[in-house]
CSV table of C-alpha atoms in Angstrom, one decimal:
chain,number,residue,atom,x,y,z
M,44,MET,CA,19.4,-9.9,24.8
M,45,SER,CA,22.8,-8.3,25.1
M,46,GLY,CA,24.3,-10.9,22.7
M,47,LEU,CA,21.7,-10.4,19.9
M,48,ILE,CA,22.4,-6.6,20.5
M,49,HIS,CA,26.1,-5.3,18.2
M,50,PRO,CA,27.7,-3.2,20.9
M,51,SER,CA,27.8,-0.2,18.0
M,52,ALA,CA,24.2,-0.2,18.2
M,53,VAL,CA,22.7,3.0,19.5
M,54,ILE,CA,19.6,2.2,21.7
M,55,ASP,CA,17.3,4.5,23.7
M,56,PRO,CA,16.6,3.8,26.9
M,57,SER,CA,13.2,4.5,26.4
M,58,ALA,CA,12.9,1.8,23.5
M,59,GLU,CA,11.6,-1.7,24.7
M,60,LEU,CA,12.5,-4.5,22.7
M,61,GLY,CA,11.3,-7.6,22.8
M,62,ALA,CA,12.7,-11.0,23.0
M,63,GLY,CA,14.9,-12.3,20.4
M,64,VAL,CA,15.3,-9.3,18.7
M,65,LYS,CA,18.6,-9.0,17.3
M,66,VAL,CA,19.9,-5.6,16.5
M,67,GLY,CA,23.4,-5.4,13.6
M,68,PRO,CA,26.1,-2.8,13.5
M,69,TYR,CA,26.3,0.7,13.6
M,70,VAL,CA,21.5,0.6,13.8
M,71,VAL,CA,19.7,3.7,15.6
M,72,VAL,CA,16.5,3.0,17.8
M,73,GLY,CA,15.4,6.6,18.4
M,74,ALA,CA,12.9,7.3,21.3
M,75,ASP,CA,9.4,5.8,22.6
M,76,THR,CA,10.1,2.9,20.0
M,77,LYS,CA,8.6,-0.5,20.6
M,78,ILE,CA,10.3,-3.6,18.4
M,79,GLY,CA,8.4,-6.4,18.2
M,80,ASP,CA,9.8,-10.0,19.2
M,81,ASN,CA,12.2,-11.9,16.8
M,82,THR,CA,12.4,-9.3,15.0
M,83,TYR,CA,15.9,-8.8,12.9
M,84,LEU,CA,17.6,-4.9,12.5
M,85,GLU,CA,20.3,-5.2,10.2
M,86,SER,CA,23.5,-3.0,10.0
M,87,HIS,CA,22.8,0.8,9.5
M,88,CYS,CA,18.7,0.5,9.4
M,89,VAL,CA,17.6,3.5,11.5
M,90,ILE,CA,13.9,3.2,13.7
M,91,GLN,CA,13.1,6.7,14.2
M,92,ALA,CA,10.8,7.7,17.0
M,93,ASN,CA,7.4,6.8,17.9
M,94,THR,CA,7.7,3.6,16.1
M,95,GLU,CA,5.4,0.8,17.1
M,96,MET,CA,6.7,-2.8,14.8
M,97,GLY,CA,5.1,-5.9,15.5
M,98,CYS,CA,6.9,-9.4,15.3
M,99,ASN,CA,9.2,-10.9,13.0
M,100,ASN,CA,9.7,-8.2,11.1
M,101,HIS,CA,13.1,-8.0,9.0
M,102,VAL,CA,14.6,-4.7,8.5
M,103,HIS,CA,17.6,-4.1,5.8
M,104,PRO,CA,20.6,-1.9,6.0
M,105,HIS,CA,20.1,1.3,5.1
M,106,ALA,CA,16.2,1.9,5.6
M,107,VAL,CA,15.0,4.6,7.5
M,108,VAL,CA,11.7,2.9,9.4
M,109,GLY,CA,9.1,6.7,11.1
M,110,GLY,CA,11.0,9.5,9.9
M,111,GLU,CA,9.7,12.5,9.8
M,112,PRO,CA,7.3,13.8,7.5
M,113,GLN,CA,8.1,15.8,4.4
M,114,HIS,CA,5.6,17.5,5.1
M,115,SER,CA,5.9,21.8,5.5
M,116,ALA,CA,3.8,22.5,7.7
M,117,PHE,CA,5.7,19.6,10.4
M,118,LYS,CA,6.7,21.1,13.2
M,119,GLY,CA,8.1,18.2,15.2
M,120,GLU,CA,4.5,17.6,16.7
M,121,LYS,CA,4.3,13.7,18.4
M,122,THR,CA,3.1,11.1,15.8
M,123,PHE,CA,3.5,7.6,15.2
M,124,THR,CA,4.1,4.9,12.9
M,125,ARG,CA,2.7,1.5,13.8
M,126,ILE,CA,3.8,-1.8,11.5
M,127,GLY,CA,2.7,-5.4,11.9
M,128,ASP,CA,4.0,-8.6,11.9
M,129,ASN,CA,6.4,-10.6,9.3
M,130,ASN,CA,7.2,-7.7,7.2
M,131,ILE,CA,10.1,-7.6,4.9
M,132,ILE,CA,12.0,-4.2,4.4
M,133,ARG,CA,14.0,-3.8,2.0
M,134,GLU,CA,17.7,-1.8,1.5
M,135,CYS,CA,17.2,2.0,1.8
M,136,VAL,CA,13.0,2.0,2.4
M,137,THR,CA,11.8,5.0,3.8
M,138,ILE,CA,8.7,5.0,6.1
M,139,HIS,CA,7.7,8.7,7.5
M,140,ARG,CA,5.5,9.3,10.0
M,141,GLY,CA,2.1,10.9,10.3
M,142,THR,CA,1.0,14.7,10.5
M,143,VAL,CA,-1.5,16.2,13.1
M,144,GLN,CA,-2.8,17.5,10.0
M,145,GLY,CA,-3.7,14.0,8.5
M,146,GLU,CA,-4.2,11.0,10.7
M,147,GLY,CA,-1.4,11.4,13.0
M,148,GLU,CA,-0.5,8.4,12.6
M,149,THR,CA,1.4,6.2,9.3
M,150,VAL,CA,-0.2,2.6,9.6
M,151,ILE,CA,1.7,-0.8,7.4
M,152,GLY,CA,-0.3,-4.2,8.0
M,153,SER,CA,1.6,-7.7,8.3
M,154,ASN,CA,3.1,-10.1,5.9
M,155,CYS,CA,4.5,-7.0,3.7
M,156,MET,CA,7.4,-6.8,1.4
M,157,PHE,CA,9.3,-3.7,0.8
M,158,MET,CA,11.6,-3.9,-2.4
M,159,ALA,CA,14.9,-1.5,-2.0
M,160,TYR,CA,14.3,1.7,-2.1
M,161,SER,CA,10.6,2.2,-1.9
M,162,HIS,CA,8.9,4.8,-0.3
M,163,ILE,CA,5.7,5.5,1.9
M,164,ALA,CA,4.6,8.8,3.0
M,165,HIS,CA,3.3,10.2,6.4
M,166,ASP,CA,0.0,9.0,7.3
M,167,CYS,CA,-0.6,6.2,4.3
M,168,ASN,CA,-2.3,3.1,5.3
M,169,VAL,CA,-1.0,0.0,4.0
M,170,GLY,CA,-2.9,-3.3,4.3
M,171,ASN,CA,-1.9,-6.8,4.5
M,172,ASN,CA,0.4,-8.9,2.4
M,173,VAL,CA,1.3,-6.1,-0.1
M,174,ILE,CA,4.4,-5.5,-2.1
M,175,LEU,CA,5.9,-3.0,-3.3
M,176,ALA,CA,8.7,-3.5,-5.6
M,177,ASN,CA,12.0,-1.6,-6.1
M,178,ALA,CA,11.4,2.5,-5.9
M,179,VAL,CA,7.4,2.3,-5.8
M,180,GLN,CA,6.7,5.7,-4.6
M,181,LEU,CA,3.5,6.3,-2.5
M,182,ALA,CA,2.5,9.8,-1.8
M,183,GLY,CA,0.9,11.3,1.4
M,184,HIS,CA,-2.4,9.9,2.7
M,185,VAL,CA,-2.4,6.7,0.6
M,186,VAL,CA,-4.4,4.1,1.2
M,187,VAL,CA,-3.1,0.3,-0.2
M,188,GLY,CA,-5.8,-2.0,0.2
M,189,ARG,CA,-4.7,-5.9,1.2
M,190,ASN,CA,-2.8,-8.2,-1.2
M,191,VAL,CA,-2.2,-5.6,-3.4
M,192,THR,CA,0.7,-5.7,-5.5
M,193,ILE,CA,2.4,-2.6,-6.9
M,194,SER,CA,5.7,-2.9,-9.5
M,195,GLY,CA,8.7,-1.0,-10.1
M,196,LEU,CA,9.6,2.7,-10.5
M,197,SER,CA,5.3,3.5,-10.3
M,198,ALA,CA,4.3,6.6,-8.4
M,199,VAL,CA,0.8,7.2,-6.6
M,200,GLN,CA,-0.4,10.8,-6.1
M,201,GLN,CA,-1.7,11.9,-2.4
M,202,PHE,CA,-4.7,10.9,-1.3
M,203,ILE,CA,-5.5,8.1,-4.1
M,204,HIS,CA,-7.2,4.8,-2.9
M,205,ILE,CA,-5.6,1.5,-4.5
M,206,GLY,CA,-8.1,-1.0,-3.9
M,207,GLU,CA,-8.0,-4.5,-2.6
M,208,TYR,CA,-6.4,-7.4,-4.9
M,209,SER,CA,-5.4,-5.2,-7.6
M,210,PHE,CA,-2.0,-5.3,-9.6
M,211,LEU,CA,-0.2,-2.2,-10.8
M,212,GLY,CA,2.2,-2.0,-13.6
M,213,GLY,CA,5.8,-0.5,-13.7
M,214,ALA,CA,6.8,2.6,-14.3
M,215,SER,CA,3.3,3.6,-13.7
M,216,GLY,CA,1.6,6.7,-12.6
M,217,TYR,CA,-1.3,6.8,-10.2
M,218,LYS,CA,-3.9,10.2,-9.6
M,219,LEU,CA,-7.0,8.7,-9.5
M,220,ASP,CA,-7.8,5.7,-7.2
M,221,VAL,CA,-7.9,2.2,-9.1
M,222,PRO,CA,-10.5,-0.3,-8.2
M,223,PRO,CA,-10.5,-3.3,-6.2
M,224,PHE,CA,-9.5,-6.5,-8.0
M,225,MET,CA,-8.0,-4.7,-11.5
M,226,LEU,CA,-5.3,-4.8,-13.5
M,227,ALA,CA,-3.7,-1.6,-14.3
M,228,HIS,CA,-0.5,-0.1,-16.1
M,229,GLY,CA,0.7,2.7,-18.2
M,230,VAL,CA,2.7,5.8,-17.6
M,231,ARG,CA,-0.6,7.6,-17.2
M,232,GLY,CA,-2.3,4.8,-15.5
M,233,MET,CA,-4.9,2.4,-17.2
M,234,LEU,CA,-7.5,0.3,-16.8
M,235,PHE,CA,-7.0,-3.4,-18.9
M,236,GLY,CA,-9.9,-5.6,-16.9
M,237,PRO,CA,-9.9,-7.8,-13.8
M,238,ASN,CA,-6.5,-9.5,-11.8
M,239,LEU,CA,-7.5,-12.5,-13.4
M,240,ILE,CA,-4.2,-14.6,-12.7
M,241,GLY,CA,-3.9,-12.2,-9.6
M,242,LEU,CA,-7.5,-13.4,-8.4
M,243,ARG,CA,-7.5,-16.7,-9.5
M,244,ARG,CA,-3.8,-17.3,-7.2
M,245,ASN,CA,-5.4,-16.3,-4.6
M,246,GLY,CA,-8.5,-18.7,-5.0
M,247,PHE,CA,-11.4,-16.9,-6.2
M,248,ASP,CA,-13.3,-19.3,-8.1
M,249,ALA,CA,-14.5,-19.1,-11.6
M,250,ASP,CA,-18.1,-17.4,-11.0
M,251,THR,CA,-16.8,-14.9,-9.0
M,252,CYS,CA,-14.1,-14.3,-11.6
M,253,LYS,CA,-16.2,-14.5,-15.0
M,254,GLY,CA,-19.0,-12.1,-12.3
M,255,LEU,CA,-15.8,-9.5,-12.2
M,256,LYS,CA,-15.3,-9.1,-15.9
M,257,LYS,CA,-18.7,-9.0,-16.9
M,258,ALA,CA,-19.3,-5.8,-14.5
M,259,TYR,CA,-16.2,-4.7,-15.7
M,260,LYS,CA,-17.6,-4.3,-19.1
M,261,ILE,CA,-20.9,-3.1,-18.2
M,262,ILE,CA,-19.0,-0.3,-16.0
M,263,PHE,CA,-16.1,0.8,-18.6
M,264,ARG,CA,-17.3,-0.3,-21.7
M,265,SER,CA,-21.1,0.4,-22.2
M,266,GLY,CA,-21.1,3.6,-22.7
M,267,LEU,CA,-23.6,4.2,-19.9
M,268,THR,CA,-23.4,6.8,-17.4
M,269,LYS,CA,-21.4,5.5,-13.9
M,270,GLU,CA,-24.5,5.7,-11.8
M,271,GLN,CA,-26.4,3.7,-14.9
M,272,SER,CA,-23.9,1.4,-14.8
M,273,LEU,CA,-23.5,0.1,-11.3
M,274,ALA,CA,-27.6,0.2,-11.6
M,275,GLN,CA,-27.1,-2.5,-14.7
M,276,VAL,CA,-24.4,-4.1,-12.2
M,277,GLU,CA,-26.3,-4.4,-9.5
M,278,GLU,CA,-29.4,-5.6,-11.1
M,279,GLU,CA,-27.6,-8.2,-13.4
M,280,LEU,CA,-24.6,-9.5,-11.1
M,281,PRO,CA,-26.3,-9.8,-7.5
M,282,GLY,CA,-25.0,-11.9,-4.3
M,283,ILE,CA,-21.6,-11.8,-5.3
M,284,ALA,CA,-20.0,-10.0,-3.2
M,285,PRO,CA,-16.5,-8.6,-4.8
M,286,VAL,CA,-18.7,-7.5,-7.3
M,287,GLU,CA,-20.6,-5.6,-4.6
M,288,ARG,CA,-17.2,-4.4,-3.2
M,289,LEU,CA,-15.8,-3.1,-6.9
M,290,VAL,CA,-19.6,-1.3,-7.0
M,291,SER,CA,-19.1,0.6,-4.0
M,292,PHE,CA,-15.6,1.6,-3.9
M,293,ILE,CA,-16.7,3.1,-7.5
M,294,ARG,CA,-19.5,4.7,-6.3
M,295,GLU,CA,-17.7,6.2,-2.7
M,296,SER,CA,-14.4,7.5,-4.5
M,297,ARG,CA,-14.0,11.0,-4.3
M,298,ASN,CA,-11.1,11.2,-6.1
M,299,GLY,CA,-12.6,9.8,-9.6
M,300,VAL,CA,-11.5,6.2,-11.1
M,301,THR,CA,-8.8,5.0,-13.6
M,302,PRO,CA,-10.2,4.7,-16.7
M,303,ASP,CA,-10.8,1.4,-19.1
M,304,HIS,CA,-7.7,1.9,-21.2
M,305,LYS,CA,-9.5,2.0,-24.3
M,306,GLN,CA,-11.7,5.0,-23.1
M,307,ARG,CA,-8.5,7.0,-22.8
M,308,CYS,CA,-7.3,5.9,-26.3
M,309,ALA,CA,-10.9,7.0,-27.8
M,310,ASN,CA,-10.3,10.5,-25.9
M,311,GLY,CA,-7.4,10.9,-27.6
M,312,ALA,CA,-4.8,11.0,-24.3
């Protein structure tokens, strides 16, 4: 073990390091942390207190994982950051732990890539296979479903939900929920239909893609009320699990759902 830890690293005595963990120069590992097997902490990164990381993670220089939340009510309470396996955390990424006002923990899944300067704020919940490109900013309490890609320089407001398998374009802003399986873009985020390329790459068959495309047109472009359009989708497209998931997400959204770009253009926004 000692041969894998650079002598300049500062590791709290209470930290637990798994087998094969490699720690580079000037790394700081805080109190009550757990670092899973075969994780690599590159030079100058900081793993702060109460952080749990799974196996095979790779943290690049100057990243800060488990930092104190940027929340004016935070008074040093014991809260947590929990991270899965096989994640790539690039240079200068910041991930903050939870708050007692929220869930008490920030949770990140496995097989994610967080590119340079991206930020995950307190009490976020990020699913598996998520990509945050350079300088993506997630505010507090954001929920990101699995297999989501958020392009560079995009920002997501507090408490927003980003549904699974969605793709958010670069330099975009989101203050409303983004439904699953969708393609979104724009300075004020707008929907542009299902994320068909991403869905096909992830093994969704042609019938499912067609179903989602038809459901989108009914929900966002038919002129019906929300409940009328959702009821019509349920009647015309039964038995397609992703369509059912789309309907339930929209029906359960507390923040409201990002509009179709043609709706916003029609309203003059």
